[in-house]
Amino acid sequence: GGGDCLVAWSDRRDGGTDIFGSRVSPAGVVLDDAGTVISNAASIQDQPTVAYNGSSYVVAWTDARDSNTGNDIWGARVSTAGAVLDPAGFPIAVAPNSQLNPAWACDTVNCLVAWADQRNGSDIYAARVSSSASVLDVVGIMLGVGTEPTVAFGGTDYLGAWTSVSIDSN
């Protein structure tokens, strides 16, 4: 993002578990010493992941703010100057049971976030998110069965991979 990188982490400094971020220069200089609050919603925010969409950083995390749905996937954009563009965050995957372990990749128009989804067992889902923070696949697209997804963009297509879940009957 403009030559700098954004690093995000879960932080318990205020008594909760929140998402913080800091920009780091190519020389390794931390530009936001104390970190910037990206999400401090109620309950626990954890497992952040960061990508760059060509104009801003995008951060996704596992979020437990809604006790009715379990863990969900939420996101926010952060400008290259370090300003949080979506201070309340925006929901990416809100479904029964838990959605966990998000992973991002971006092309020049949209980003793809994948996550482990427990609405029907142990599945991997994904959704496209526009640069204006609109979720284009509201219910998500099921990619397969497993956990711990990762995604990458290769210039024309996205590639998704995940840990396979199998049950040995022996």
XYZ file of C-alpha atoms in Angstrom:
170
model
C 0.000 0.000 0.000
C 2.012 2.979 -1.209
C 5.185 1.084 -0.342
C 4.255 0.414 3.292
C 2.691 -2.716 4.772
C -0.056 -3.136 7.363
C 0.355 -5.664 10.147
C -2.736 -6.611 12.211
C -3.054 -8.526 15.464
C -5.441 -9.339 18.343
C -4.722 -7.247 21.391
C -5.938 -7.493 24.988
C -4.566 -4.181 26.284
C -8.013 -2.700 27.057
C -9.411 -5.732 28.840
C -11.147 -7.198 25.749
C -9.735 -8.871 22.690
C -9.651 -6.313 19.877
C -8.040 -5.933 16.455
C -5.161 -3.453 16.144
C -2.930 -2.625 13.206
C 0.247 -0.743 12.430
C 1.871 0.311 9.208
C 5.482 -0.685 8.642
C 7.791 1.019 6.139
C 9.944 -0.937 3.655
C 12.902 -0.151 5.943
C 11.116 -1.905 8.827
C 10.178 1.277 10.678
C 6.922 0.972 12.635
C 4.852 4.012 11.610
C 2.053 3.660 14.173
C 3.956 2.901 17.390
C 0.975 2.189 19.651
C -1.050 0.588 16.882
C -4.414 1.741 15.596
C -7.691 0.231 16.805
C -9.334 -1.455 13.807
C -12.140 -3.126 15.796
C -13.036 -2.920 19.468
C -16.609 -4.204 19.214
C -18.211 -6.085 22.088
C -16.859 -9.526 22.959
C -13.854 -11.064 21.170
C -12.256 -10.201 17.830
C -9.442 -12.560 16.829
C -7.580 -14.167 13.896
C -6.990 -11.041 11.739
C -5.769 -11.275 8.177
C -4.708 -8.416 5.876
C -4.577 -7.813 2.113
C -4.231 -4.755 -0.127
C -6.858 -4.005 -2.796
C -4.934 -1.379 -4.765
C -6.343 1.591 -2.855
C -6.619 0.514 0.797
C -5.757 -2.323 3.122
C -8.539 -4.765 3.938
C -8.607 -6.549 7.272
C -10.874 -9.492 8.124
C -11.185 -11.254 11.461
C -13.232 -13.713 13.491
C -15.756 -11.713 15.519
C -17.981 -12.851 18.424
C -20.018 -9.622 18.848
C -23.335 -11.410 18.106
C -23.965 -14.181 20.627
C -26.919 -15.413 18.519
C -24.746 -16.520 15.583
C -21.493 -17.543 17.280
C -18.288 -16.389 15.630
C -18.697 -14.484 12.372
C -16.320 -12.925 9.848
C -16.152 -9.121 9.856
C -13.956 -6.710 7.956
C -12.778 -3.118 7.709
C -10.758 -1.051 5.277
C -7.723 0.944 6.406
C -6.311 3.770 4.271
C -2.638 3.867 3.317
C -2.362 6.779 5.780
C -3.540 4.448 8.579
C -7.110 5.738 8.988
C -9.785 3.107 9.640
C -12.399 3.692 6.917
C -15.023 1.386 8.455
C -14.804 2.060 12.223
C -17.865 -0.102 13.009
C -16.616 -2.812 10.626
C -18.837 -4.593 8.139
C -20.180 -8.162 8.237
C -18.770 -10.550 5.657
C -20.077 -13.933 6.845
C -22.848 -14.099 9.428
C -24.484 -17.514 9.645
C -25.512 -20.020 12.319
C -22.721 -21.718 14.249
C -19.220 -20.357 13.705
C -17.226 -18.896 10.854
C -13.471 -18.911 11.567
C -9.950 -18.479 10.143
C -10.434 -15.877 7.396
C -7.923 -15.462 4.570
C -7.821 -12.654 1.914
C -6.507 -12.166 -1.596
C -7.260 -9.242 -3.920
C -7.264 -8.576 -7.646
C -7.487 -5.086 -9.167
C -11.274 -4.838 -8.650
C -12.401 -7.076 -5.775
C -11.036 -9.171 -2.947
C -11.875 -12.746 -2.068
C -12.125 -13.783 1.562
C -12.335 -17.463 2.454
C -13.151 -18.937 5.859
C -13.870 -22.172 7.701
C -17.642 -22.392 8.160
C -19.502 -24.614 10.626
C -23.083 -23.892 9.510
C -23.344 -27.387 7.952
C -20.340 -29.154 9.432
C -16.761 -28.290 8.496
C -16.833 -26.452 5.163
C -14.811 -23.786 3.399
C -16.770 -20.817 2.083
C -15.674 -17.669 0.247
C -17.175 -14.331 -0.777
C -16.067 -11.468 -2.977
C -15.833 -8.037 -1.389
C -15.707 -4.868 -3.503
C -13.289 -1.990 -2.901
C -16.256 -0.058 -1.429
C -16.767 -2.810 1.217
C -19.844 -4.372 -0.415
C -20.077 -8.115 0.071
C -20.972 -9.471 -3.383
C -21.711 -13.074 -2.323
C -23.856 -12.511 0.774
C -24.459 -16.170 1.675
C -20.983 -17.183 0.526
C -19.849 -19.758 -2.017
C -19.025 -23.230 -0.713
C -15.585 -24.310 -1.948
C -15.157 -27.657 -0.206
C -14.872 -29.514 3.072
C -12.078 -28.671 5.466
C -10.488 -26.105 7.755
C -7.737 -23.458 7.674
C -8.229 -21.886 4.237
C -5.765 -19.789 2.301
C -6.310 -17.942 -0.979
C -4.116 -16.269 -3.586
C -4.663 -14.297 -6.781
C -2.545 -15.311 -9.743
C -3.203 -12.517 -12.229
C -6.378 -13.972 -13.768
C -7.839 -16.430 -11.236
C -8.038 -17.061 -7.527
C -6.625 -20.225 -6.008
C -8.033 -21.591 -2.765
C -6.462 -24.273 -0.611
C -7.370 -25.670 2.792
C -6.654 -28.478 5.194
C -8.745 -31.471 4.225
C -10.931 -33.115 6.808
C -11.169 -36.877 6.574
C -12.369 -39.522 8.944
C -10.445 -42.778 9.162
C -12.761 -45.687 9.945
C -9.878 -47.818 11.262
